[in-house]
Tab-separated table of C-alpha atoms and ligand atoms in Angstrom:
chain	number	residue	atom	x	y	z
A	1	MET	CA	174.409	169.699	27.525
A	2	ASP	CA	176.070	172.507	29.500
A	3	SER	CA	176.011	171.786	33.207
A	4	LYS	CA	174.710	174.333	35.690
A	5	LEU	CA	176.975	172.697	38.273
A	6	PRO	CA	180.082	171.851	36.236
A	7	ASP	CA	182.341	171.535	39.293
A	8	THR	CA	180.037	169.396	41.401
A	9	GLY	CA	180.627	165.689	41.059
A	10	MET	CA	178.422	163.028	42.616
A	11	SER	CA	177.860	163.540	46.354
A	12	ILE	CA	180.609	161.864	48.406
A	13	PHE	CA	177.881	159.985	50.324
A	14	ALA	CA	176.667	158.309	47.157
A	15	VAL	CA	180.249	157.590	46.061
A	16	MET	CA	181.356	155.987	49.338
A	17	THR	CA	178.099	154.082	49.847
A	18	GLN	CA	178.420	152.650	46.341
A	19	LEU	CA	182.032	151.656	47.025
A	20	ALA	CA	181.041	150.112	50.382
A	21	ASN	CA	178.301	148.084	48.665
A	22	ASP	CA	180.628	146.996	45.840
A	23	CYS	CA	183.280	145.836	48.347
A	24	GLY	CA	180.867	144.391	50.913
A	25	ALA	CA	182.381	146.847	53.425
A	26	ILE	CA	180.788	148.062	56.657
A	27	ASN	CA	179.250	151.411	55.746
A	28	LEU	CA	180.189	153.935	58.430
A	29	ALA	CA	180.317	156.548	55.657
A	30	GLN	CA	176.732	157.685	55.126
A	31	GLY	CA	174.856	159.054	58.153
A	32	PHE	CA	171.951	156.697	58.711
A	33	PRO	CA	171.035	154.391	61.603
A	34	SER	CA	171.365	150.637	61.156
A	35	PHE	CA	168.347	150.180	63.459
A	36	ASN	CA	164.623	150.647	62.986
A	37	PRO	CA	162.524	153.455	64.462
A	38	ASP	CA	160.245	152.907	67.459
A	39	GLU	CA	157.619	150.268	66.632
A	40	ARG	CA	154.860	152.697	67.703
A	41	LEU	CA	155.941	155.167	65.016
A	42	LEU	CA	155.709	152.443	62.380
A	43	GLU	CA	152.260	151.474	63.641
A	44	LEU	CA	151.128	155.105	63.444
A	45	ALA	CA	152.380	155.354	59.861
A	46	ASN	CA	150.498	152.179	59.040
A	47	LYS	CA	147.370	153.507	60.765
A	48	HIS	CA	147.372	156.760	58.802
A	49	LEU	CA	148.083	154.999	55.507
A	50	HIS	CA	144.995	152.863	56.080
A	51	ALA	CA	142.878	155.682	57.502
A	52	GLY	CA	142.895	157.515	54.172
A	53	ALA	CA	145.646	160.105	54.706
A	54	ASN	CA	146.840	159.514	51.171
A	55	GLN	CA	146.139	162.742	49.312
A	56	TYR	CA	148.076	166.026	49.168
A	57	ALA	CA	148.928	167.586	52.508
A	58	PRO	CA	148.541	171.366	52.912
A	59	MET	CA	151.457	173.212	51.321
A	60	SER	CA	152.827	174.287	54.716
A	61	GLY	CA	152.409	170.852	56.340
A	62	VAL	CA	149.601	169.131	58.256
A	63	PRO	CA	148.383	171.387	61.094
A	64	ALA	CA	148.898	168.723	63.803
A	65	LEU	CA	152.576	168.426	62.917
A	66	ARG	CA	153.081	172.197	62.770
A	67	HIS	CA	151.497	172.502	66.216
A	68	ALA	CA	153.740	169.739	67.587
A	69	ILE	CA	156.808	171.557	66.193
A	70	ALA	CA	155.628	174.841	67.739
A	71	LYS	CA	155.174	173.161	71.126
A	72	LYS	CA	158.636	171.595	71.002
A	73	THR	CA	160.228	174.900	70.018
A	74	ALA	CA	158.535	176.627	72.957
A	75	ASP	CA	159.374	173.839	75.430
A	76	LEU	CA	163.020	173.483	74.462
A	77	TYR	CA	164.088	176.908	73.256
A	78	GLY	CA	161.546	179.245	74.869
A	79	ARG	CA	160.479	180.622	71.471
A	80	GLN	CA	156.732	180.942	70.822
A	81	ILE	CA	156.208	180.508	67.091
A	82	ASP	CA	153.011	180.707	65.126
A	83	ALA	CA	152.145	177.279	63.740
A	84	ASP	CA	150.221	178.882	60.854
A	85	THR	CA	152.742	181.434	59.638
A	86	GLU	CA	156.193	180.473	60.951
A	87	ILE	CA	156.564	176.745	60.254
A	88	THR	CA	156.724	174.777	57.015
A	89	VAL	CA	157.178	171.022	56.754
A	90	CYS	CA	159.754	170.188	54.071
A	91	ASP	CA	160.897	167.324	51.934
A	92	GLY	CA	163.757	166.561	54.341
A	93	ALA	CA	166.096	169.190	55.678
A	94	THR	CA	167.710	169.192	52.221
A	95	GLU	CA	164.686	170.869	50.651
A	96	GLY	CA	164.465	173.287	53.583
A	97	LEU	CA	168.069	174.326	52.994
A	98	PHE	CA	167.576	174.549	49.241
A	99	SER	CA	164.364	176.582	49.421
A	100	THR	CA	165.833	178.983	51.998
A	101	ILE	CA	168.866	179.587	49.818
A	102	GLN	CA	166.707	180.158	46.722
A	103	ALA	CA	164.494	182.535	48.698
A	104	VAL	CA	167.347	184.640	50.043
A	105	VAL	CA	170.233	184.550	47.578
A	106	GLY	CA	170.271	186.441	44.285
A	107	SER	CA	172.760	186.895	41.496
A	108	GLY	CA	176.187	187.969	42.781
A	109	ASP	CA	175.240	187.683	46.466
A	110	GLU	CA	177.840	186.199	48.754
A	111	VAL	CA	177.105	183.385	51.175
A	112	ILE	CA	179.484	182.461	53.986
A	113	VAL	CA	179.863	178.820	55.038
A	114	PHE	CA	182.213	177.328	57.611
A	115	ASP	CA	184.484	174.506	56.497
A	116	PRO	CA	184.239	171.608	56.844
A	117	ALA	CA	180.768	172.382	55.455
A	118	TYR	CA	177.950	169.967	54.597
A	119	ASP	CA	178.030	169.413	50.865
A	120	SER	CA	174.521	170.506	49.835
A	121	TYR	CA	175.007	174.219	50.618
A	122	GLU	CA	177.330	175.308	47.833
A	123	PRO	CA	175.447	173.763	44.866
A	124	ALA	CA	172.248	175.464	46.085
A	125	VAL	CA	174.054	178.808	46.337
A	126	THR	CA	175.520	178.351	42.849
A	127	LEU	CA	172.089	177.571	41.376
A	128	ALA	CA	170.745	180.759	42.976
A	129	GLY	CA	173.505	182.721	41.198
A	130	GLY	CA	175.388	183.382	44.419
A	131	VAL	CA	179.019	182.958	45.364
A	132	THR	CA	180.087	180.768	48.299
A	133	ARG	CA	182.798	182.128	50.593
A	134	HIS	CA	184.447	179.423	52.697
A	135	LEU	CA	185.805	180.295	56.120
A	136	PRO	CA	187.612	177.527	57.980
A	137	LEU	CA	186.581	176.573	61.479
A	138	VAL	CA	189.765	177.019	63.481
A	139	ILE	CA	191.566	175.242	66.306
A	140	THR	CA	193.390	177.474	68.776
A	141	ARG	CA	195.401	176.891	71.948
A	142	ASP	CA	192.683	178.292	74.212
A	143	ARG	CA	189.899	176.432	72.360
A	144	PRO	CA	191.217	173.155	70.931
A	145	ASP	CA	187.961	172.082	69.238
A	146	PHE	CA	186.976	173.455	65.819
A	147	HIS	CA	185.194	176.800	66.258
A	148	ILE	CA	184.306	180.002	64.421
A	149	ASP	CA	186.939	182.739	64.330
A	150	TRP	CA	184.634	185.715	64.968
A	151	GLN	CA	187.222	188.276	63.990
A	152	GLN	CA	187.806	186.538	60.677
A	153	LEU	CA	184.047	186.428	60.099
A	154	ALA	CA	183.698	190.146	60.859
A	155	GLN	CA	186.489	190.922	58.392
A	156	SER	CA	184.932	188.741	55.688
A	157	ILE	CA	181.570	190.501	55.684
A	158	ASN	CA	181.011	193.095	52.977
A	159	SER	CA	178.093	194.831	51.265
A	160	ARG	CA	177.440	191.759	49.063
A	161	THR	CA	177.187	189.325	52.010
A	162	ARG	CA	173.590	188.143	52.024
A	163	LEU	CA	173.557	184.932	54.051
A	164	ILE	CA	175.638	183.068	56.640
A	165	ILE	CA	175.020	179.332	56.934
A	166	LEU	CA	175.693	177.651	60.254
A	167	ASN	CA	175.441	173.985	61.185
A	168	PHE	CA	175.763	173.075	64.872
A	169	PRO	CA	176.052	170.376	66.202
A	170	GLN	CA	178.281	170.217	63.167
A	171	ASN	CA	178.578	167.529	60.542
A	172	PRO	CA	181.330	166.266	60.215
A	173	THR	CA	183.339	167.564	63.217
A	174	GLY	CA	180.661	167.065	65.904
A	175	VAL	CA	181.410	170.468	67.478
A	176	ILE	CA	178.702	172.638	69.057
A	177	LEU	CA	177.984	176.317	69.696
A	178	THR	CA	178.189	178.012	73.096
A	179	ALA	CA	175.880	180.778	74.342
A	180	ASP	CA	178.832	183.174	73.909
A	181	ASP	CA	179.013	182.155	70.244
A	182	LEU	CA	175.403	183.281	69.754
A	183	ASP	CA	176.217	186.674	71.284
A	184	ALA	CA	179.291	186.961	69.069
A	185	LEU	CA	177.175	186.170	65.997
A	186	ALA	CA	174.653	188.824	67.018
A	187	GLU	CA	177.424	191.373	67.382
A	188	VAL	CA	178.967	190.576	63.986
A	189	THR	CA	175.635	190.750	62.130
A	190	ARG	CA	174.147	193.716	64.033
A	191	ASP	CA	173.361	196.691	61.735
A	192	THR	CA	173.655	194.505	58.615
A	193	SER	CA	170.935	193.066	56.386
A	194	ILE	CA	172.473	189.588	56.478
A	195	TYR	CA	170.191	186.585	56.924
A	196	LEU	CA	171.161	183.462	58.823
A	197	LEU	CA	170.421	179.872	57.879
A	198	SER	CA	170.918	177.553	60.819
A	199	ASP	CA	171.068	173.873	59.908
A	200	GLU	CA	170.105	172.243	63.214
A	201	VAL	CA	169.373	168.703	62.040
A	202	TYR	CA	171.421	167.313	64.972
A	203	GLU	CA	169.721	169.548	67.565
A	204	HIS	CA	168.770	166.541	69.726
A	205	ILE	CA	172.095	164.717	69.425
A	206	ILE	CA	174.333	166.563	71.872
A	207	PHE	CA	176.410	165.061	74.673
A	208	ASP	CA	177.984	165.536	78.100
A	209	ASP	CA	174.964	167.463	79.484
A	210	GLN	CA	175.475	170.362	77.082
A	211	ALA	CA	172.376	172.257	75.905
A	212	HIS	CA	171.842	172.847	72.206
A	213	GLN	CA	172.218	176.564	71.463
A	214	SER	CA	169.482	176.950	68.895
A	215	LEU	CA	169.389	180.301	67.144
A	216	ALA	CA	165.709	180.254	68.195
A	217	CYS	CA	166.886	180.913	71.773
A	218	HIS	CA	168.331	184.299	70.872
A	219	ASP	CA	165.860	187.220	70.495
A	220	GLU	CA	168.071	189.318	68.261
A	221	LEU	CA	169.315	186.506	66.008
A	222	TRP	CA	165.845	184.989	65.583
A	223	GLN	CA	164.652	188.065	63.665
A	224	ARG	CA	166.984	187.249	60.732
A	225	THR	CA	167.074	183.453	60.954
A	226	PHE	CA	165.740	180.421	59.100
A	227	ILE	CA	166.183	177.214	61.125
A	228	VAL	CA	166.063	173.863	59.378
A	229	SER	CA	165.733	170.504	61.116
A	230	SER	CA	165.092	166.890	60.139
A	231	PHE	CA	162.825	164.205	61.585
A	232	GLY	CA	165.098	161.706	59.850
A	233	LYS	CA	167.899	162.236	62.360
A	234	THR	CA	165.687	162.514	65.434
A	235	TYR	CA	163.393	159.535	64.878
A	236	HIS	CA	165.771	157.144	63.031
A	237	VAL	CA	163.856	157.565	59.754
A	238	THR	CA	166.322	159.168	57.338
A	239	GLY	CA	164.534	157.437	54.445
A	240	TRP	CA	161.271	159.247	55.183
A	241	LYS	CA	162.811	162.560	54.142
A	242	VAL	CA	160.607	164.748	56.318
A	243	GLY	CA	162.042	167.907	57.838
A	244	TYR	CA	160.922	171.427	58.609
A	245	CYS	CA	161.875	175.064	58.459
A	246	ILE	CA	160.930	177.689	61.051
A	247	ALA	CA	161.419	181.435	60.607
A	248	PRO	CA	159.685	184.725	61.512
A	249	SER	CA	156.527	185.130	59.415
A	250	LYS	CA	157.916	187.642	56.879
A	251	LEU	CA	160.838	185.336	56.122
A	252	MET	CA	158.603	182.272	56.110
A	253	ALA	CA	156.320	183.863	53.501
A	254	GLU	CA	159.255	184.046	51.078
A	255	PHE	CA	160.376	180.546	52.026
A	256	ARG	CA	156.915	179.208	51.125
A	257	ASN	CA	157.009	181.108	47.880
A	258	ILE	CA	159.890	178.818	46.838
A	259	HIS	CA	158.783	175.668	48.676
A	260	GLN	CA	155.427	175.621	46.858
A	261	TRP	CA	157.234	175.392	43.507
A	262	ALA	CA	160.011	173.089	44.679
A	263	CYS	CA	157.779	170.298	46.003
A	264	TYR	CA	154.461	171.889	47.069
A	265	SER	CA	153.858	169.507	49.979
A	266	VAL	CA	155.277	166.528	51.832
A	267	VAL	CA	154.169	162.904	52.257
A	268	THR	CA	150.852	163.084	54.159
A	269	PRO	CA	150.588	159.853	56.222
A	270	LEU	CA	154.116	160.214	57.585
A	271	GLN	CA	153.402	163.775	58.710
A	272	HIS	CA	150.374	162.541	60.667
A	273	ALA	CA	152.408	159.701	62.162
A	274	LEU	CA	155.191	162.068	63.246
A	275	ALA	CA	152.664	164.507	64.729
A	276	ASP	CA	151.046	161.762	66.825
A	277	PHE	CA	154.394	160.329	67.861
A	278	MET	CA	155.775	163.713	68.924
A	279	THR	CA	152.700	164.278	71.063
A	280	LEU	CA	152.727	160.754	72.542
A	281	THR	CA	156.443	160.557	73.306
A	282	PRO	CA	157.952	163.968	74.108
A	283	GLU	CA	160.551	161.995	76.066
A	284	HIS	CA	161.974	160.596	72.808
A	285	TYR	CA	164.036	163.658	71.907
A	286	ARG	CA	164.915	164.284	75.551
A	287	GLU	CA	166.394	160.774	75.783
A	288	LEU	CA	168.136	160.883	72.408
A	289	PRO	CA	171.318	162.601	73.672
A	290	ARG	CA	171.937	159.771	76.168
A	291	PHE	CA	171.143	157.122	73.552
A	292	TYR	CA	173.740	158.473	71.127
A	293	GLU	CA	176.204	159.432	73.860
A	294	LYS	CA	176.417	155.735	74.773
A	295	LYS	CA	177.109	154.910	71.119
A	296	ARG	CA	179.792	157.593	70.924
A	297	ASP	CA	181.408	156.295	74.098
A	298	ARG	CA	181.247	152.701	72.863
A	299	PHE	CA	182.863	153.570	69.537
A	300	CYS	CA	185.526	155.757	71.154
A	301	ASP	CA	186.348	153.018	73.705
A	302	LEU	CA	186.642	150.488	70.909
A	303	VAL	CA	189.132	152.576	68.904
A	304	ARG	CA	191.023	153.995	71.903
A	305	ASN	CA	193.856	151.488	71.513
A	306	SER	CA	194.133	152.019	67.764
A	307	ARG	CA	196.682	154.343	66.171
A	308	PHE	CA	193.951	156.859	65.298
A	309	THR	CA	193.854	160.030	67.391
A	310	PHE	CA	190.629	161.878	68.207
A	311	THR	CA	188.639	164.182	70.418
A	312	PRO	CA	185.257	162.642	71.289
A	313	ALA	CA	182.441	164.353	69.343
A	314	ALA	CA	180.369	166.849	71.352
A	315	GLY	CA	177.300	166.156	69.198
A	316	THR	CA	175.971	164.474	66.002
A	317	PHE	CA	176.338	160.758	65.307
A	318	PHE	CA	179.764	161.162	63.718
A	319	GLN	CA	183.228	160.654	65.145
A	320	VAL	CA	186.253	162.108	63.366
A	321	LEU	CA	189.435	160.033	63.608
A	322	ASP	CA	192.837	161.371	62.577
A	323	PHE	CA	195.109	158.863	60.832
A	324	SER	CA	198.266	161.052	60.643
A	325	GLU	CA	200.167	158.513	62.777
A	326	ILE	CA	199.224	155.648	60.465
A	327	SER	CA	199.700	156.961	56.938
A	328	GLU	CA	200.849	159.971	54.947
A	329	GLU	CA	198.341	159.295	52.201
A	330	ASP	CA	195.654	161.938	51.523
A	331	ASP	CA	192.297	161.267	53.158
A	332	VAL	CA	190.375	160.673	49.909
A	333	ASN	CA	192.703	157.885	48.772
A	334	TYR	CA	193.074	156.514	52.280
A	335	SER	CA	189.315	156.232	52.849
A	336	ARG	CA	188.928	154.398	49.548
A	337	ARG	CA	191.783	152.054	50.432
A	338	LEU	CA	190.302	151.325	53.875
A	339	THR	CA	186.984	150.508	52.253
A	340	ARG	CA	188.555	148.131	49.749
A	341	GLU	CA	191.279	146.574	51.902
A	342	ILE	CA	189.923	146.379	55.443
A	343	GLY	CA	186.215	146.683	54.657
A	344	VAL	CA	185.257	149.845	56.582
A	345	ALA	CA	183.862	152.838	54.653
A	346	SER	CA	184.217	156.385	55.999
A	347	ILE	CA	184.041	159.925	54.628
A	348	PRO	CA	187.242	161.932	54.009
A	349	VAL	CA	186.839	165.281	55.792
A	350	SER	CA	188.754	167.277	53.162
A	351	VAL	CA	185.855	166.931	50.698
A	352	PHE	CA	183.897	169.338	52.928
A	353	CYS	CA	186.659	171.962	52.710
A	354	GLU	CA	187.989	174.471	50.209
A	355	GLN	CA	191.442	174.355	51.869
A	356	PRO	CA	192.713	171.093	53.406
A	357	PRO	CA	191.865	170.921	57.132
A	358	PRO	CA	194.632	170.352	59.700
A	359	GLY	CA	195.723	166.718	60.017
A	360	ARG	CA	194.393	163.739	58.088
A	361	LYS	CA	190.829	163.074	59.065
A	362	LEU	CA	188.062	160.593	58.341
A	363	ARG	CA	184.450	160.764	59.543
A	364	PHE	CA	182.800	157.608	60.886
A	365	CYS	CA	179.053	157.292	61.589
A	366	PHE	CA	178.346	155.549	64.906
A	367	ALA	CA	174.538	155.369	64.506
A	368	LYS	CA	174.919	151.616	64.226
A	369	ASP	CA	174.158	148.529	66.297
A	370	ASP	CA	176.956	147.734	68.731
A	371	ALA	CA	177.861	144.528	66.868
A	372	ILE	CA	178.554	146.576	63.714
A	373	LEU	CA	180.629	149.110	65.666
A	374	GLU	CA	182.600	146.290	67.293
A	375	GLU	CA	183.343	144.598	63.986
A	376	ALA	CA	184.365	147.892	62.332
A	377	ALA	CA	186.529	148.980	65.279
A	378	GLY	CA	188.225	145.578	65.345
A	379	LYS	CA	189.340	146.174	61.762
A	380	LEU	CA	190.421	149.771	62.451
A	381	CYS	CA	192.531	148.624	65.425
A	382	GLN	CA	194.549	146.359	63.131
A	383	LEU	CA	195.964	149.344	61.236
B	1	LIG	C1	174.222	168.774	58.271
B	1	LIG	C2	173.113	168.134	57.516
B	1	LIG	N1	172.162	168.899	56.974
B	1	LIG	C3	171.151	168.369	56.274
B	1	LIG	C4	171.056	167.014	56.076
B	1	LIG	C5	169.931	166.469	55.247
B	1	LIG	O1	168.859	166.037	56.015
B	1	LIG	P1	167.599	165.289	55.325
B	1	LIG	O2	167.988	163.860	55.163
B	1	LIG	O3	166.468	165.467	56.287
B	1	LIG	O4	167.345	165.942	54.019
B	1	LIG	C6	172.029	166.173	56.614
B	1	LIG	C7	171.971	164.726	56.380
B	1	LIG	O5	172.933	164.014	56.548
B	1	LIG	C8	173.089	166.751	57.366
B	1	LIG	O6	174.040	166.001	57.910
């Protein structure tokens, strides 16, 4: 049968997780916590399962959860959104990204992504008949972390550009946006009909007292923006696959037009549990940065005396390590060899890029118990 995605192999996360399992390696490749969620969240899920919340949820999500999302968005980002018309609960952020792209992108439209880019964007653009344009995040002398080259973005926009996809805090590099970046984005897109898709699944995992610059904070950008987030990352429940999309009502209407055919609605008891838990523990997402900052610091301390070089991640639960001083092998082969020979699985950063990124880089997930991080780092320090 002819493939609609002939150039897309199996997701690198599935490939490396399979290899890690086959080799009995420590899996720092796929981004999921090794620990359980808060016991109270599990009890709430149990309660709602037994209280009869077992039939279809409303297409847009259970009202209590939409109201909790609206409250959080107002509290954290100062944006008042309408829980009835501007929020939809999705089947994980993945479905939110997919449905947004299907809603916005048509045949021949161009979509700009920034490399290294999360791997689900391009297949969704291709299925919508669009063309993905990859712009590299750059490193410059005055700003030595990966960032957007605004001039390059301005020059890349043309009459076919329909959508720009952003992801900050960024997987895999861990870099974040500044308030100046939001203004620069507003300037570049002003007087265009370009939409923005902001993948903010790591919105609550940001370090060193930095504030997350959600596109919801910016009056001008908000008018053209779909924001997607994931409860999986925030509440240590990646396997629940519950996320959400927020957007101004006219955009959200089109989003729902796709969402209703993609999955219609999302697992009911877990939505109720998340709604209750968000209301009961607003401190959870406020404390999450510190929780993961400690893990980042622990992992970075553990590998500091290795031959890897790195800049500590500013956000996400990933740390990129550069192995240029250890090997000249390419990152794909090297990550496979590390998995097989020393028993630590990672993700090669080049798979997220059209052009190879500078250096030789692997992404390690530090959302793991300290004992796992210690064992993995011990092996990495032997290289
Ligand atoms: C940048 C980014 N976007 C989206 C997702 C998907 O989130 P979900 O598991 O809620 O579908 C992930 C998961 O790793 C991610 O890293």
